[in-house]
């Protein structure tokens, strides 16, 4: 996906989402760990965290999810990436990385990526609504 297509896709899913989610690998001990990482600027945008079974190639494997509000800080962070799979940077101090970007609406994930697989899945109704 080239940058122009990425920004067009981001604009589309951003407009349909009410929250943004990342899987934290391996996990986040506490919010202070995020605050001390390369993603410190995103800390004030966190609205929830939880362990859950996320869309993955490892069914039954628990994932630590961090949900962010849709705000300027998160949008600018997403716009700064090269493409929807550009989430492979590991924080040197904490060893964590944010991966598998997802978008949720009404508490349900409708678009998610598997960063290392270069895979993106979007709900059928949203796919049908995407401009060509």
Short mmCIF file of N, CA and C in Angstrom, two decimals:
data_model
loop_
_atom_site.label_atom_id
_atom_site.label_comp_id
_atom_site.label_asym_id
_atom_site.label_seq_id
_atom_site.Cartn_x
_atom_site.Cartn_y
_atom_site.Cartn_z
N UNK A 1 0.86 -1.17 0.00
CA UNK A 1 0.00 0.00 0.00
C UNK A 1 0.90 1.24 0.00
N UNK A 2 0.74 2.09 -0.99
CA UNK A 2 1.54 3.30 -1.03
C UNK A 2 1.00 4.33 -0.03
N UNK A 3 1.78 5.36 0.20
CA UNK A 3 1.43 6.35 1.23
C UNK A 3 0.09 7.04 0.94
N UNK A 4 -0.14 7.41 -0.30
CA UNK A 4 -1.40 8.09 -0.66
C UNK A 4 -2.60 7.18 -0.37
N UNK A 5 -2.50 5.92 -0.74
CA UNK A 5 -3.58 4.97 -0.47
C UNK A 5 -3.77 4.77 1.03
N UNK A 6 -2.65 4.69 1.75
CA UNK A 6 -2.72 4.56 3.21
C UNK A 6 -3.46 5.73 3.83
N UNK A 7 -3.12 6.95 3.46
CA UNK A 7 -3.78 8.12 4.05
C UNK A 7 -5.26 8.17 3.69
N UNK A 8 -5.60 7.76 2.47
CA UNK A 8 -7.01 7.71 2.07
C UNK A 8 -7.76 6.65 2.88
N UNK A 9 -7.14 5.47 3.06
CA UNK A 9 -7.75 4.40 3.86
C UNK A 9 -7.87 4.85 5.32
N UNK A 10 -6.82 5.46 5.86
CA UNK A 10 -6.85 5.94 7.24
C UNK A 10 -7.97 6.95 7.44
N UNK A 11 -8.13 7.87 6.54
CA UNK A 11 -9.21 8.86 6.63
C UNK A 11 -10.57 8.18 6.67
N UNK A 12 -10.73 7.16 5.83
CA UNK A 12 -12.00 6.43 5.78
C UNK A 12 -12.29 5.72 7.10
N UNK A 13 -11.37 4.88 7.58
CA UNK A 13 -11.65 4.11 8.80
C UNK A 13 -11.68 5.01 10.03
N UNK A 14 -10.87 6.04 10.06
CA UNK A 14 -10.89 7.00 11.17
C UNK A 14 -12.29 7.62 11.30
N UNK A 15 -12.88 7.96 10.19
CA UNK A 15 -14.21 8.56 10.20
C UNK A 15 -15.31 7.62 10.66
N UNK A 16 -15.09 6.34 10.59
CA UNK A 16 -16.11 5.36 10.98
C UNK A 16 -15.87 4.78 12.37
N UNK A 17 -14.71 5.07 12.95
CA UNK A 17 -14.31 4.49 14.24
C UNK A 17 -14.64 5.44 15.40
N UNK A 18 -14.73 4.85 16.60
CA UNK A 18 -14.81 5.69 17.79
C UNK A 18 -13.61 5.45 18.71
N UNK A 19 -12.74 4.50 18.36
CA UNK A 19 -11.52 4.25 19.13
C UNK A 19 -10.51 3.53 18.24
N UNK A 20 -9.27 3.64 18.63
CA UNK A 20 -8.15 2.99 17.94
C UNK A 20 -7.51 2.04 18.94
N UNK A 21 -7.04 0.90 18.47
CA UNK A 21 -6.49 -0.11 19.36
C UNK A 21 -5.18 -0.65 18.81
N UNK A 22 -4.27 -0.96 19.73
CA UNK A 22 -3.03 -1.65 19.39
C UNK A 22 -2.86 -2.83 20.32
N UNK A 23 -2.23 -3.86 19.81
CA UNK A 23 -1.76 -4.96 20.65
C UNK A 23 -0.38 -4.56 21.13
N UNK A 24 -0.12 -4.72 22.43
CA UNK A 24 1.20 -4.46 22.99
C UNK A 24 1.91 -5.78 23.15
N UNK A 25 3.08 -5.87 22.57
CA UNK A 25 3.84 -7.11 22.64
C UNK A 25 5.12 -6.86 23.43
N UNK A 26 5.43 -7.62 24.48
CA UNK A 26 4.66 -8.76 24.94
C UNK A 26 3.46 -8.35 25.80
N UNK A 27 3.57 -7.33 26.64
CA UNK A 27 2.46 -6.81 27.43
C UNK A 27 2.92 -5.51 28.07
N UNK A 28 1.99 -4.81 28.67
CA UNK A 28 2.29 -3.54 29.33
C UNK A 28 2.10 -3.75 30.83
N UNK A 29 3.16 -3.55 31.60
CA UNK A 29 3.06 -3.74 33.05
C UNK A 29 2.15 -2.71 33.70
N UNK A 30 2.29 -1.46 33.28
CA UNK A 30 1.46 -0.38 33.80
C UNK A 30 1.58 0.81 32.86
N UNK A 31 0.79 1.84 33.10
CA UNK A 31 0.79 3.00 32.23
C UNK A 31 2.13 3.74 32.28
N UNK A 32 2.83 3.62 33.37
CA UNK A 32 4.14 4.28 33.49
C UNK A 32 5.11 3.72 32.44
N UNK A 33 4.99 2.43 32.15
CA UNK A 33 5.85 1.83 31.14
C UNK A 33 5.60 2.47 29.77
N UNK A 34 4.34 2.71 29.43
CA UNK A 34 4.02 3.39 28.18
C UNK A 34 4.54 4.83 28.22
N UNK A 35 4.37 5.48 29.35
CA UNK A 35 4.80 6.87 29.53
C UNK A 35 6.32 7.01 29.34
N UNK A 36 7.07 5.96 29.64
CA UNK A 36 8.53 6.02 29.51
C UNK A 36 9.03 5.46 28.18
N UNK A 37 8.13 5.09 27.31
CA UNK A 37 8.52 4.49 26.04
C UNK A 37 8.56 5.56 24.93
N UNK A 38 8.91 5.12 23.74
CA UNK A 38 8.93 6.04 22.60
C UNK A 38 7.52 6.52 22.23
N UNK A 39 6.50 5.89 22.80
CA UNK A 39 5.11 6.29 22.53
C UNK A 39 4.52 7.10 23.67
N UNK A 40 5.36 7.76 24.46
CA UNK A 40 4.91 8.54 25.61
C UNK A 40 3.85 9.57 25.25
N UNK A 41 3.95 10.16 24.08
CA UNK A 41 3.00 11.19 23.67
C UNK A 41 1.58 10.66 23.56
N UNK A 42 1.42 9.34 23.43
CA UNK A 42 0.09 8.75 23.30
C UNK A 42 -0.56 8.43 24.64
N UNK A 43 0.18 8.52 25.72
CA UNK A 43 -0.30 8.09 27.04
C UNK A 43 -1.61 8.77 27.45
N UNK A 44 -1.71 10.07 27.24
CA UNK A 44 -2.93 10.78 27.65
C UNK A 44 -4.14 10.42 26.81
N UNK A 45 -3.93 9.72 25.72
CA UNK A 45 -5.04 9.32 24.85
C UNK A 45 -5.59 7.94 25.18
N UNK A 46 -4.97 7.22 26.12
CA UNK A 46 -5.43 5.88 26.47
C UNK A 46 -6.78 5.95 27.17
N UNK A 47 -7.72 5.13 26.70
CA UNK A 47 -9.04 5.08 27.35
C UNK A 47 -9.30 3.74 28.04
N UNK A 48 -8.58 2.70 27.63
CA UNK A 48 -8.79 1.39 28.27
C UNK A 48 -7.65 0.45 27.90
N UNK A 49 -7.45 -0.54 28.76
CA UNK A 49 -6.51 -1.63 28.47
C UNK A 49 -7.18 -2.92 28.89
N UNK A 50 -6.81 -4.01 28.23
CA UNK A 50 -7.36 -5.30 28.65
C UNK A 50 -6.63 -6.45 27.98
N UNK A 51 -6.65 -7.57 28.68
CA UNK A 51 -6.21 -8.83 28.08
C UNK A 51 -7.41 -9.45 27.41
N UNK A 52 -7.20 -9.96 26.23
CA UNK A 52 -8.29 -10.60 25.51
C UNK A 52 -7.70 -11.47 24.42
N UNK A 53 -8.54 -12.25 23.79
CA UNK A 53 -8.11 -13.00 22.62
C UNK A 53 -8.35 -12.09 21.43
N UNK A 54 -7.29 -11.66 20.81
CA UNK A 54 -7.38 -10.74 19.68
C UNK A 54 -7.33 -11.51 18.37
N UNK A 55 -7.74 -10.85 17.28
CA UNK A 55 -7.57 -11.49 15.98
C UNK A 55 -6.10 -11.84 15.81
N UNK A 56 -5.82 -13.07 15.52
CA UNK A 56 -4.42 -13.49 15.53
C UNK A 56 -4.25 -14.80 14.80
N UNK A 57 -3.00 -15.10 14.52
CA UNK A 57 -2.69 -16.40 13.94
C UNK A 57 -2.42 -17.42 15.04
N UNK A 58 -2.67 -17.02 16.31
CA UNK A 58 -2.46 -17.91 17.46
C UNK A 58 -3.74 -17.95 18.31
N UNK A 59 -4.78 -18.65 17.85
CA UNK A 59 -6.04 -18.69 18.61
C UNK A 59 -5.81 -19.16 20.04
N UNK A 60 -6.51 -18.52 20.96
CA UNK A 60 -6.41 -18.87 22.37
C UNK A 60 -5.27 -18.19 23.08
N UNK A 61 -4.41 -17.52 22.35
CA UNK A 61 -3.27 -16.81 22.94
C UNK A 61 -3.73 -15.43 23.41
N UNK A 62 -3.58 -15.11 24.70
CA UNK A 62 -4.06 -13.81 25.18
C UNK A 62 -3.17 -12.67 24.67
N UNK A 63 -3.79 -11.55 24.38
CA UNK A 63 -3.10 -10.36 23.91
C UNK A 63 -3.43 -9.21 24.84
N UNK A 64 -2.49 -8.31 25.01
CA UNK A 64 -2.72 -7.12 25.81
C UNK A 64 -3.06 -5.98 24.86
N UNK A 65 -4.28 -5.49 24.95
CA UNK A 65 -4.76 -4.44 24.06
C UNK A 65 -4.80 -3.11 24.78
N UNK A 66 -4.45 -2.06 24.04
CA UNK A 66 -4.56 -0.70 24.54
C UNK A 66 -5.46 0.07 23.58
N UNK A 67 -6.52 0.65 24.11
CA UNK A 67 -7.46 1.43 23.32
C UNK A 67 -7.18 2.91 23.53
N UNK A 68 -7.18 3.63 22.41
CA UNK A 68 -6.91 5.07 22.43
C UNK A 68 -8.12 5.81 21.90
N UNK A 69 -8.37 6.99 22.47
CA UNK A 69 -9.45 7.83 21.95
C UNK A 69 -9.01 8.39 20.60
N UNK A 70 -9.99 8.77 19.82
CA UNK A 70 -9.71 9.44 18.56
C UNK A 70 -9.42 10.89 18.88
N UNK A 71 -8.16 11.25 18.87
CA UNK A 71 -7.81 12.64 19.09
C UNK A 71 -6.66 13.02 18.16
N UNK A 72 -6.30 14.28 18.18
CA UNK A 72 -5.29 14.81 17.28
C UNK A 72 -3.96 14.08 17.43
N UNK A 73 -3.57 13.80 18.65
CA UNK A 73 -2.29 13.15 18.92
C UNK A 73 -2.23 11.77 18.26
N UNK A 74 -3.27 10.99 18.42
CA UNK A 74 -3.32 9.64 17.83
C UNK A 74 -3.37 9.74 16.30
N UNK A 75 -4.18 10.64 15.79
CA UNK A 75 -4.27 10.80 14.33
C UNK A 75 -2.92 11.20 13.74
N UNK A 76 -2.24 12.14 14.36
CA UNK A 76 -0.94 12.56 13.85
C UNK A 76 0.08 11.42 13.92
N UNK A 77 0.01 10.62 14.98
CA UNK A 77 0.89 9.46 15.09
C UNK A 77 0.63 8.50 13.92
N UNK A 78 -0.63 8.21 13.65
CA UNK A 78 -0.97 7.29 12.56
C UNK A 78 -0.56 7.87 11.21
N UNK A 79 -0.76 9.17 11.03
CA UNK A 79 -0.38 9.80 9.76
C UNK A 79 1.14 9.79 9.56
N UNK A 80 1.88 9.72 10.64
CA UNK A 80 3.35 9.74 10.53
C UNK A 80 3.93 8.41 10.05
N UNK A 81 3.12 7.38 10.04
CA UNK A 81 3.60 6.06 9.62
C UNK A 81 3.64 5.99 8.09
N UNK A 82 4.47 5.11 7.56
CA UNK A 82 4.59 4.95 6.11
C UNK A 82 3.37 4.29 5.51
N UNK A 83 2.83 3.31 6.25
CA UNK A 83 1.65 2.57 5.78
C UNK A 83 0.99 1.89 6.98
N UNK A 84 -0.04 1.15 6.73
CA UNK A 84 -0.82 0.55 7.81
C UNK A 84 -0.08 -0.58 8.55
N UNK A 85 1.03 -1.02 7.99
CA UNK A 85 1.81 -2.08 8.63
C UNK A 85 3.11 -1.56 9.24
N UNK A 86 3.29 -0.26 9.28
CA UNK A 86 4.54 0.35 9.75
C UNK A 86 4.53 0.50 11.28
N UNK A 87 4.37 -0.63 11.95
CA UNK A 87 4.33 -0.64 13.42
C UNK A 87 5.23 -1.76 13.93
N UNK A 88 6.50 -1.66 13.60
CA UNK A 88 7.45 -2.70 13.99
C UNK A 88 8.56 -2.16 14.88
N UNK A 89 8.45 -0.89 15.27
CA UNK A 89 9.47 -0.27 16.11
C UNK A 89 9.34 -0.75 17.56
N UNK A 90 10.39 -1.33 18.07
CA UNK A 90 10.41 -1.81 19.46
C UNK A 90 11.11 -0.77 20.33
N UNK A 91 10.50 -0.45 21.47
CA UNK A 91 11.12 0.49 22.40
C UNK A 91 12.35 -0.18 23.02
N UNK A 92 13.49 0.47 22.91
CA UNK A 92 14.74 -0.12 23.41
C UNK A 92 14.75 -0.27 24.92
N UNK A 93 14.18 0.68 25.64
CA UNK A 93 14.23 0.65 27.11
C UNK A 93 13.27 -0.38 27.70
N UNK A 94 12.06 -0.47 27.15
CA UNK A 94 11.04 -1.35 27.75
C UNK A 94 10.92 -2.69 27.04
N UNK A 95 11.34 -2.75 25.79
CA UNK A 95 11.21 -3.98 25.02
C UNK A 95 9.83 -4.19 24.42
N UNK A 96 8.92 -3.23 24.60
CA UNK A 96 7.56 -3.40 24.06
C UNK A 96 7.46 -2.83 22.66
N UNK A 97 6.47 -3.30 21.95
CA UNK A 97 6.15 -2.68 20.68
C UNK A 97 4.64 -2.65 20.51
N UNK A 98 4.18 -1.63 19.80
CA UNK A 98 2.77 -1.51 19.45
C UNK A 98 2.62 -2.12 18.06
N UNK A 99 1.69 -3.04 17.92
CA UNK A 99 1.47 -3.67 16.62
C UNK A 99 0.00 -3.97 16.44
N UNK A 100 -0.34 -4.49 15.29
CA UNK A 100 -1.70 -4.95 14.98
C UNK A 100 -2.74 -3.85 15.24
N UNK A 101 -2.58 -2.75 14.52
CA UNK A 101 -3.52 -1.63 14.58
C UNK A 101 -4.94 -2.12 14.30
N UNK A 102 -5.89 -1.62 15.09
CA UNK A 102 -7.30 -1.95 14.88
C UNK A 102 -8.15 -0.72 15.15
N UNK A 103 -9.34 -0.73 14.59
CA UNK A 103 -10.30 0.34 14.79
C UNK A 103 -11.60 -0.27 15.30
N UNK A 104 -12.20 0.38 16.30
CA UNK A 104 -13.45 -0.15 16.84
C UNK A 104 -14.56 0.88 16.77
N UNK A 105 -15.77 0.36 16.78
CA UNK A 105 -16.98 1.18 16.77
C UNK A 105 -17.99 0.48 17.67
N UNK A 106 -18.55 1.23 18.58
CA UNK A 106 -19.55 0.68 19.52
C UNK A 106 -19.02 -0.56 20.24
N UNK A 107 -17.71 -0.53 20.58
CA UNK A 107 -17.11 -1.61 21.34
C UNK A 107 -16.71 -2.83 20.54
N UNK A 108 -16.92 -2.81 19.23
CA UNK A 108 -16.59 -3.94 18.37
C UNK A 108 -15.51 -3.54 17.37
N UNK A 109 -14.52 -4.38 17.21
CA UNK A 109 -13.48 -4.12 16.23
C UNK A 109 -14.03 -4.42 14.84
N UNK A 110 -13.93 -3.42 13.93
CA UNK A 110 -14.44 -3.61 12.58
C UNK A 110 -13.32 -3.62 11.53
N UNK A 111 -12.13 -3.23 11.95
CA UNK A 111 -10.99 -3.25 11.03
C UNK A 111 -9.75 -3.56 11.84
N UNK A 112 -8.99 -4.57 11.43
CA UNK A 112 -7.77 -4.90 12.17
C UNK A 112 -6.68 -5.37 11.22
N UNK A 113 -5.46 -5.20 11.69
CA UNK A 113 -4.30 -5.64 10.92
C UNK A 113 -3.52 -6.67 11.72
N UNK A 114 -2.79 -7.49 11.01
CA UNK A 114 -1.77 -8.36 11.60
C UNK A 114 -0.46 -7.86 11.00
N UNK A 115 0.25 -7.06 11.78
CA UNK A 115 1.42 -6.35 11.28
C UNK A 115 2.43 -7.29 10.62
N UNK A 116 2.82 -8.35 11.30
CA UNK A 116 3.87 -9.22 10.77
C UNK A 116 3.40 -10.06 9.58
N UNK A 117 2.10 -10.17 9.39
CA UNK A 117 1.54 -10.92 8.26
C UNK A 117 1.21 -10.01 7.08
N UNK A 118 1.30 -8.70 7.29
CA UNK A 118 0.90 -7.72 6.27
C UNK A 118 -0.53 -8.01 5.81
N UNK A 119 -1.40 -8.21 6.79
CA UNK A 119 -2.79 -8.54 6.53
C UNK A 119 -3.70 -7.49 7.17
N UNK A 120 -4.73 -7.10 6.46
CA UNK A 120 -5.72 -6.15 6.98
C UNK A 120 -7.10 -6.69 6.64
N UNK A 121 -7.98 -6.73 7.63
CA UNK A 121 -9.34 -7.22 7.44
C UNK A 121 -10.30 -6.13 7.87
N UNK A 122 -11.34 -5.93 7.10
CA UNK A 122 -12.34 -4.91 7.41
C UNK A 122 -13.72 -5.54 7.26
N UNK A 123 -14.64 -5.15 8.13
CA UNK A 123 -16.00 -5.69 8.09
C UNK A 123 -16.62 -5.45 6.72
N UNK A 124 -17.44 -6.39 6.29
CA UNK A 124 -18.04 -6.33 4.96
C UNK A 124 -18.79 -5.03 4.71
N UNK A 125 -19.59 -4.57 5.69
CA UNK A 125 -20.36 -3.35 5.48
C UNK A 125 -19.46 -2.14 5.30
N UNK A 126 -18.33 -2.13 5.98
CA UNK A 126 -17.38 -1.02 5.83
C UNK A 126 -16.65 -1.13 4.50
N UNK A 127 -16.29 -2.34 4.13
CA UNK A 127 -15.64 -2.57 2.84
C UNK A 127 -16.53 -2.08 1.70
N UNK A 128 -17.83 -2.41 1.79
CA UNK A 128 -18.78 -1.99 0.75
C UNK A 128 -18.93 -0.48 0.68
N UNK A 129 -18.73 0.20 1.81
CA UNK A 129 -18.89 1.65 1.88
C UNK A 129 -17.62 2.42 1.47
N UNK A 130 -16.51 1.70 1.29
CA UNK A 130 -15.25 2.37 0.93
C UNK A 130 -15.34 2.98 -0.46
N UNK A 131 -14.89 4.23 -0.56
CA UNK A 131 -14.85 4.83 -1.91
C UNK A 131 -13.75 4.15 -2.73
N UNK A 132 -13.98 4.02 -3.99
CA UNK A 132 -12.99 3.38 -4.87
C UNK A 132 -11.87 4.32 -5.23
#
